[in-house]
């Protein structure tokens, strides 16, 4: 961004990359005019006072599956994250997962699913839009409202009427309409 002399950029981050945008906006707020999170979560594991989507045992089972039977895990994980009414998108995501080196997937999955960036949210002052899928099995709707409450910058929540975690694959036109409305342009 420095090399291109970009300032007041709009950051769009899906899932965990939304938290990367939060961290970047804290460190360099002048670079961002708005953060847009699509299915983002600061923590994926439930606690007594927070619904993250998974209990600790489910995450541990996921890590064991990645380690012991990567091929089977890729198939089941693709079906968990992508709307089952869209077999082409499931197949596309499955192939992407299958092409990844399993040696790198396990540490990445641990970093994502065991992270806790809830305290980061309170330091975000950049205006934010949280785009939430109505039926996301990975990031419950309660996470969007939790983020809205914790982020210090002006924050709104927008919903995409789709299932699962990847609206950019299964409901791209609806996602584009939400983004265009948030950004103030017609498509």
PDB file of N, CA and C in Angstrom, residues 7-77:
ATOM      1  N   UNK A   7      -4.111   5.450   0.357  1.00  0.00           N
ATOM      2  CA  UNK A   7      -4.663   5.837   1.653  1.00  0.00           C
ATOM      3  C   UNK A   7      -6.179   5.761   1.526  1.00  0.00           C
ATOM      4  N   UNK A   8      -6.848   5.740   2.626  1.00  0.00           N
ATOM      5  CA  UNK A   8      -8.318   5.691   2.644  1.00  0.00           C
ATOM      6  C   UNK A   8      -8.865   4.556   1.786  1.00  0.00           C
ATOM      7  N   UNK A   9      -8.257   3.399   1.888  1.00  0.00           N
ATOM      8  CA  UNK A   9      -8.695   2.231   1.128  1.00  0.00           C
ATOM      9  C   UNK A   9      -9.819   1.516   1.852  1.00  0.00           C
ATOM     10  N   UNK A  10     -10.599   0.774   1.093  1.00  0.00           N
ATOM     11  CA  UNK A  10     -11.621  -0.095   1.656  1.00  0.00           C
ATOM     12  C   UNK A  10     -11.037  -1.504   1.675  1.00  0.00           C
ATOM     13  N   UNK A  11     -10.994  -2.091   2.850  1.00  0.00           N
ATOM     14  CA  UNK A  11     -10.493  -3.447   3.020  1.00  0.00           C
ATOM     15  C   UNK A  11     -11.689  -4.394   3.070  1.00  0.00           C
ATOM     16  N   UNK A  12     -11.654  -5.458   2.279  1.00  0.00           N
ATOM     17  CA  UNK A  12     -12.680  -6.490   2.332  1.00  0.00           C
ATOM     18  C   UNK A  12     -11.978  -7.788   2.702  1.00  0.00           C
ATOM     19  N   UNK A  13     -12.380  -8.368   3.833  1.00  0.00           N
ATOM     20  CA  UNK A  13     -11.762  -9.598   4.292  1.00  0.00           C
ATOM     21  C   UNK A  13     -12.794 -10.648   4.621  1.00  0.00           C
ATOM     22  N   UNK A  14     -12.555 -11.863   4.145  1.00  0.00           N
ATOM     23  CA  UNK A  14     -13.443 -12.982   4.422  1.00  0.00           C
ATOM     24  C   UNK A  14     -12.858 -13.839   5.545  1.00  0.00           C
ATOM     25  N   UNK A  15     -13.720 -14.255   6.451  1.00  0.00           N
ATOM     26  CA  UNK A  15     -13.374 -15.178   7.519  1.00  0.00           C
ATOM     27  C   UNK A  15     -12.234 -14.606   8.363  1.00  0.00           C
ATOM     28  N   UNK A  16     -11.191 -15.371   8.582  1.00  0.00           N
ATOM     29  CA  UNK A  16     -10.109 -14.921   9.463  1.00  0.00           C
ATOM     30  C   UNK A  16      -9.378 -13.708   8.891  1.00  0.00           C
ATOM     31  N   UNK A  17      -9.379 -13.531   7.596  1.00  0.00           N
ATOM     32  CA  UNK A  17      -8.681 -12.366   7.032  1.00  0.00           C
ATOM     33  C   UNK A  17      -9.323 -11.062   7.491  1.00  0.00           C
ATOM     34  N   UNK A  18     -10.578 -11.126   7.932  1.00  0.00           N
ATOM     35  CA  UNK A  18     -11.191  -9.933   8.514  1.00  0.00           C
ATOM     36  C   UNK A  18     -10.421  -9.456   9.740  1.00  0.00           C
ATOM     37  N   UNK A  19      -9.928 -10.408  10.528  1.00  0.00           N
ATOM     38  CA  UNK A  19      -9.155 -10.037  11.718  1.00  0.00           C
ATOM     39  C   UNK A  19      -7.800  -9.463  11.330  1.00  0.00           C
ATOM     40  N   UNK A  20      -7.262  -9.924  10.218  1.00  0.00           N
ATOM     41  CA  UNK A  20      -6.014  -9.344   9.704  1.00  0.00           C
ATOM     42  C   UNK A  20      -6.254  -7.886   9.346  1.00  0.00           C
ATOM     43  N   UNK A  21      -7.403  -7.596   8.747  1.00  0.00           N
ATOM     44  CA  UNK A  21      -7.759  -6.205   8.443  1.00  0.00           C
ATOM     45  C   UNK A  21      -7.900  -5.368   9.700  1.00  0.00           C
ATOM     46  N   UNK A  22      -8.472  -5.951  10.748  1.00  0.00           N
ATOM     47  CA  UNK A  22      -8.579  -5.231  12.032  1.00  0.00           C
ATOM     48  C   UNK A  22      -7.204  -4.847  12.545  1.00  0.00           C
ATOM     49  N   UNK A  23      -6.300  -5.805  12.559  1.00  0.00           N
ATOM     50  CA  UNK A  23      -4.944  -5.556  13.066  1.00  0.00           C
ATOM     51  C   UNK A  23      -4.249  -4.500  12.222  1.00  0.00           C
ATOM     52  N   UNK A  24      -4.380  -4.602  10.905  1.00  0.00           N
ATOM     53  CA  UNK A  24      -3.757  -3.607  10.019  1.00  0.00           C
ATOM     54  C   UNK A  24      -4.325  -2.214  10.269  1.00  0.00           C
ATOM     55  N   UNK A  25      -5.645  -2.135  10.497  1.00  0.00           N
ATOM     56  CA  UNK A  25      -6.266  -0.818  10.708  1.00  0.00           C
ATOM     57  C   UNK A  25      -5.860  -0.205  12.043  1.00  0.00           C
ATOM     58  N   UNK A  26      -5.534  -1.021  12.999  1.00  0.00           N
ATOM     59  CA  UNK A  26      -5.049  -0.514  14.291  1.00  0.00           C
ATOM     60  C   UNK A  26      -3.637   0.034  14.130  1.00  0.00           C
ATOM     61  N   UNK A  27      -2.809  -0.709  13.404  1.00  0.00           N
ATOM     62  CA  UNK A  27      -1.411  -0.302  13.226  1.00  0.00           C
ATOM     63  C   UNK A  27      -1.264   0.877  12.270  1.00  0.00           C
ATOM     64  N   UNK A  28      -2.122   0.946  11.241  1.00  0.00           N
ATOM     65  CA  UNK A  28      -2.010   1.990  10.212  1.00  0.00           C
ATOM     66  C   UNK A  28      -3.389   2.517   9.842  1.00  0.00           C
ATOM     67  N   UNK A  29      -4.086   3.185  10.759  1.00  0.00           N
ATOM     68  CA  UNK A  29      -5.477   3.605  10.494  1.00  0.00           C
ATOM     69  C   UNK A  29      -5.626   4.527   9.295  1.00  0.00           C
ATOM     70  N   UNK A  30      -4.619   5.305   8.968  1.00  0.00           N
ATOM     71  CA  UNK A  30      -4.713   6.241   7.850  1.00  0.00           C
ATOM     72  C   UNK A  30      -4.852   5.533   6.502  1.00  0.00           C
ATOM     73  N   UNK A  31      -4.557   4.257   6.470  1.00  0.00           N
ATOM     74  CA  UNK A  31      -4.648   3.517   5.213  1.00  0.00           C
ATOM     75  C   UNK A  31      -6.072   3.071   4.876  1.00  0.00           C
ATOM     76  N   UNK A  32      -6.989   3.149   5.856  1.00  0.00           N
ATOM     77  CA  UNK A  32      -8.301   2.556   5.660  1.00  0.00           C
ATOM     78  C   UNK A  32      -9.426   3.547   5.924  1.00  0.00           C
ATOM     79  N   UNK A  33     -10.367   3.610   4.994  1.00  0.00           N
ATOM     80  CA  UNK A  33     -11.565   4.422   5.211  1.00  0.00           C
ATOM     81  C   UNK A  33     -12.725   3.553   5.703  1.00  0.00           C
ATOM     82  N   UNK A  34     -12.664   2.250   5.410  1.00  0.00           N
ATOM     83  CA  UNK A  34     -13.717   1.322   5.833  1.00  0.00           C
ATOM     84  C   UNK A  34     -13.152  -0.089   5.807  1.00  0.00           C
ATOM     85  N   UNK A  35     -13.627  -0.894   6.747  1.00  0.00           N
ATOM     86  CA  UNK A  35     -13.338  -2.324   6.769  1.00  0.00           C
ATOM     87  C   UNK A  35     -14.646  -3.055   6.517  1.00  0.00           C
ATOM     88  N   UNK A  36     -14.608  -4.029   5.630  1.00  0.00           N
ATOM     89  CA  UNK A  36     -15.786  -4.855   5.362  1.00  0.00           C
ATOM     90  C   UNK A  36     -15.400  -6.298   5.658  1.00  0.00           C
ATOM     91  N   UNK A  37     -16.159  -6.905   6.556  1.00  0.00           N
ATOM     92  CA  UNK A  37     -15.905  -8.279   6.959  1.00  0.00           C
ATOM     93  C   UNK A  37     -17.004  -9.171   6.402  1.00  0.00           C
ATOM     94  N   UNK A  38     -16.620 -10.242   5.745  1.00  0.00           N
ATOM     95  CA  UNK A  38     -17.581 -11.206   5.202  1.00  0.00           C
ATOM     96  C   UNK A  38     -17.378 -12.520   5.952  1.00  0.00           C
ATOM     97  N   UNK A  39     -18.355 -12.855   6.790  1.00  0.00           N
ATOM     98  CA  UNK A  39     -18.252 -14.102   7.553  1.00  0.00           C
ATOM     99  C   UNK A  39     -17.030 -14.150   8.448  1.00  0.00           C
ATOM    100  N   UNK A  40     -16.660 -13.038   9.019  1.00  0.00           N
ATOM    101  CA  UNK A  40     -15.454 -12.976   9.851  1.00  0.00           C
ATOM    102  C   UNK A  40     -15.764 -13.288  11.298  1.00  0.00           C
ATOM    103  N   UNK A  41     -14.728 -13.750  11.995  1.00  0.00           N
ATOM    104  CA  UNK A  41     -14.883 -14.086  13.401  1.00  0.00           C
ATOM    105  C   UNK A  41     -13.579 -13.847  14.148  1.00  0.00           C
ATOM    106  N   UNK A  42     -13.677 -13.272  15.337  1.00  0.00           N
ATOM    107  CA  UNK A  42     -12.469 -13.100  16.143  1.00  0.00           C
ATOM    108  C   UNK A  42     -12.084 -14.370  16.896  1.00  0.00           C
ATOM    109  N   UNK A  43     -13.022 -15.317  17.009  1.00  0.00           N
ATOM    110  CA  UNK A  43     -12.765 -16.574  17.720  1.00  0.00           C
ATOM    111  C   UNK A  43     -13.802 -17.591  17.260  1.00  0.00           C
ATOM    112  N   UNK A  44     -13.327 -18.796  16.984  1.00  0.00           N
ATOM    113  CA  UNK A  44     -14.213 -19.846  16.482  1.00  0.00           C
ATOM    114  C   UNK A  44     -14.646 -20.839  17.551  1.00  0.00           C
ATOM    115  N   UNK A  45     -14.028 -20.771  18.730  1.00  0.00           N
ATOM    116  CA  UNK A  45     -14.352 -21.709  19.811  1.00  0.00           C
ATOM    117  C   UNK A  45     -15.269 -21.031  20.822  1.00  0.00           C
ATOM    118  N   UNK A  46     -16.314 -21.740  21.208  1.00  0.00           N
ATOM    119  CA  UNK A  46     -17.250 -21.240  22.219  1.00  0.00           C
ATOM    120  C   UNK A  46     -16.563 -21.113  23.575  1.00  0.00           C
ATOM    121  N   UNK A  47     -17.016 -20.141  24.357  1.00  0.00           N
ATOM    122  CA  UNK A  47     -16.647 -20.046  25.771  1.00  0.00           C
ATOM    123  C   UNK A  47     -17.954 -19.898  26.543  1.00  0.00           C
ATOM    124  N   UNK A  48     -17.856 -19.739  27.853  1.00  0.00           N
ATOM    125  CA  UNK A  48     -19.070 -19.598  28.659  1.00  0.00           C
ATOM    126  C   UNK A  48     -19.924 -18.413  28.233  1.00  0.00           C
ATOM    127  N   UNK A  49     -19.274 -17.316  27.805  1.00  0.00           N
ATOM    128  CA  UNK A  49     -20.010 -16.095  27.479  1.00  0.00           C
ATOM    129  C   UNK A  49     -19.900 -15.691  26.006  1.00  0.00           C
ATOM    130  N   UNK A  50     -19.475 -16.630  25.159  1.00  0.00           N
ATOM    131  CA  UNK A  50     -19.268 -16.308  23.749  1.00  0.00           C
ATOM    132  C   UNK A  50     -19.572 -17.536  22.895  1.00  0.00           C
ATOM    133  N   UNK A  51     -20.401 -17.337  21.850  1.00  0.00           N
ATOM    134  CA  UNK A  51     -20.712 -18.407  20.906  1.00  0.00           C
ATOM    135  C   UNK A  51     -19.870 -18.216  19.653  1.00  0.00           C
ATOM    136  N   UNK A  52     -18.840 -19.038  19.514  1.00  0.00           N
ATOM    137  CA  UNK A  52     -17.946 -18.917  18.375  1.00  0.00           C
ATOM    138  C   UNK A  52     -18.274 -19.842  17.226  1.00  0.00           C
ATOM    139  N   UNK A  53     -19.098 -20.857  17.494  1.00  0.00           N
ATOM    140  CA  UNK A  53     -19.486 -21.775  16.431  1.00  0.00           C
ATOM    141  C   UNK A  53     -19.081 -23.211  16.680  1.00  0.00           C
ATOM    142  N   UNK A  54     -17.983 -23.426  17.423  1.00  0.00           N
ATOM    143  CA  UNK A  54     -17.489 -24.777  17.670  1.00  0.00           C
ATOM    144  C   UNK A  54     -17.143 -24.932  19.146  1.00  0.00           C
ATOM    145  N   UNK A  55     -17.296 -26.140  19.666  1.00  0.00           N
ATOM    146  CA  UNK A  55     -16.740 -26.383  20.990  1.00  0.00           C
ATOM    147  C   UNK A  55     -15.302 -26.889  20.799  1.00  0.00           C
ATOM    148  N   UNK A  56     -14.549 -26.876  21.875  1.00  0.00           N
ATOM    149  CA  UNK A  56     -13.136 -27.255  21.789  1.00  0.00           C
ATOM    150  C   UNK A  56     -12.931 -28.657  21.259  1.00  0.00           C
ATOM    151  N   UNK A  57     -13.809 -29.584  21.636  1.00  0.00           N
ATOM    152  CA  UNK A  57     -13.678 -30.967  21.174  1.00  0.00           C
ATOM    153  C   UNK A  57     -13.843 -31.066  19.657  1.00  0.00           C
ATOM    154  N   UNK A  58     -14.760 -30.295  19.095  1.00  0.00           N
ATOM    155  CA  UNK A  58     -14.962 -30.318  17.635  1.00  0.00           C
ATOM    156  C   UNK A  58     -13.712 -29.822  16.904  1.00  0.00           C
ATOM    157  N   UNK A  59     -13.077 -28.800  17.451  1.00  0.00           N
ATOM    158  CA  UNK A  59     -11.842 -28.294  16.843  1.00  0.00           C
ATOM    159  C   UNK A  59     -10.734 -29.341  16.954  1.00  0.00           C
ATOM    160  N   UNK A  60     -10.617 -29.967  18.119  1.00  0.00           N
ATOM    161  CA  UNK A  60      -9.606 -31.023  18.294  1.00  0.00           C
ATOM    162  C   UNK A  60      -9.848 -32.176  17.328  1.00  0.00           C
ATOM    163  N   UNK A  61     -11.116 -32.551  17.135  1.00  0.00           N
ATOM    164  CA  UNK A  61     -11.449 -33.616  16.172  1.00  0.00           C
ATOM    165  C   UNK A  61     -11.090 -33.201  14.753  1.00  0.00           C
ATOM    166  N   UNK A  62     -11.324 -31.920  14.426  1.00  0.00           N
ATOM    167  CA  UNK A  62     -10.964 -31.425  13.099  1.00  0.00           C
ATOM    168  C   UNK A  62      -9.461 -31.538  12.878  1.00  0.00           C
ATOM    169  N   UNK A  63      -8.676 -31.133  13.872  1.00  0.00           N
ATOM    170  CA  UNK A  63      -7.215 -31.190  13.744  1.00  0.00           C
ATOM    171  C   UNK A  63      -6.752 -32.646  13.588  1.00  0.00           C
ATOM    172  N   UNK A  64      -7.357 -33.555  14.330  1.00  0.00           N
ATOM    173  CA  UNK A  64      -7.014 -34.981  14.209  1.00  0.00           C
ATOM    174  C   UNK A  64      -7.351 -35.507  12.821  1.00  0.00           C
ATOM    175  N   UNK A  65      -8.496 -35.090  12.287  1.00  0.00           N
ATOM    176  CA  UNK A  65      -8.899 -35.523  10.940  1.00  0.00           C
ATOM    177  C   UNK A  65      -7.941 -35.012   9.876  1.00  0.00           C
ATOM    178  N   UNK A  66      -7.530 -33.761  10.013  1.00  0.00           N
ATOM    179  CA  UNK A  66      -6.572 -33.206   9.049  1.00  0.00           C
ATOM    180  C   UNK A  66      -5.290 -34.026   9.067  1.00  0.00           C
ATOM    181  N   UNK A  67      -4.853 -34.361  10.263  1.00  0.00           N
ATOM    182  CA  UNK A  67      -3.587 -35.074  10.431  1.00  0.00           C
ATOM    183  C   UNK A  67      -3.664 -36.536   9.993  1.00  0.00           C
ATOM    184  N   UNK A  68      -4.776 -37.197  10.292  1.00  0.00           N
ATOM    185  CA  UNK A  68      -4.848 -38.640  10.054  1.00  0.00           C
ATOM    186  C   UNK A  68      -5.444 -39.037   8.704  1.00  0.00           C
ATOM    187  N   UNK A  69      -6.349 -38.214   8.158  1.00  0.00           N
ATOM    188  CA  UNK A  69      -7.016 -38.578   6.906  1.00  0.00           C
ATOM    189  C   UNK A  69      -7.359 -37.307   6.129  1.00  0.00           C
ATOM    190  N   UNK A  70      -6.341 -36.677   5.595  1.00  0.00           N
ATOM    191  CA  UNK A  70      -6.506 -35.382   4.934  1.00  0.00           C
ATOM    192  C   UNK A  70      -7.512 -35.448   3.787  1.00  0.00           C
ATOM    193  N   UNK A  71      -7.465 -36.515   3.001  1.00  0.00           N
ATOM    194  CA  UNK A  71      -8.366 -36.635   1.855  1.00  0.00           C
ATOM    195  C   UNK A  71      -9.825 -36.645   2.263  1.00  0.00           C
ATOM    196  N   UNK A  72     -10.166 -37.405   3.279  1.00  0.00           N
ATOM    197  CA  UNK A  72     -11.548 -37.464   3.767  1.00  0.00           C
ATOM    198  C   UNK A  72     -11.940 -36.134   4.405  1.00  0.00           C
ATOM    199  N   UNK A  73     -11.016 -35.525   5.136  1.00  0.00           N
ATOM    200  CA  UNK A  73     -11.307 -34.239   5.773  1.00  0.00           C
ATOM    201  C   UNK A  73     -11.643 -33.179   4.729  1.00  0.00           C
ATOM    202  N   UNK A  74     -10.884 -33.132   3.620  1.00  0.00           N
ATOM    203  CA  UNK A  74     -11.150 -32.099   2.606  1.00  0.00           C
ATOM    204  C   UNK A  74     -12.566 -32.215   2.062  1.00  0.00           C
ATOM    205  N   UNK A  75     -13.022 -33.431   1.856  1.00  0.00           N
ATOM    206  CA  UNK A  75     -14.378 -33.634   1.338  1.00  0.00           C
ATOM    207  C   UNK A  75     -15.434 -33.180   2.347  1.00  0.00           C
ATOM    208  N   UNK A  76     -15.296 -33.595   3.593  1.00  0.00           N
ATOM    209  CA  UNK A  76     -16.301 -33.227   4.599  1.00  0.00           C
ATOM    210  C   UNK A  76     -16.249 -31.740   4.930  1.00  0.00           C
ATOM    211  N   UNK A  77     -15.053 -31.151   4.939  1.00  0.00           N
ATOM    212  CA  UNK A  77     -14.923 -29.730   5.256  1.00  0.00           C
ATOM    213  C   UNK A  77     -15.534 -28.875   4.146  1.00  0.00           C
TER     214      UNK A  77
END
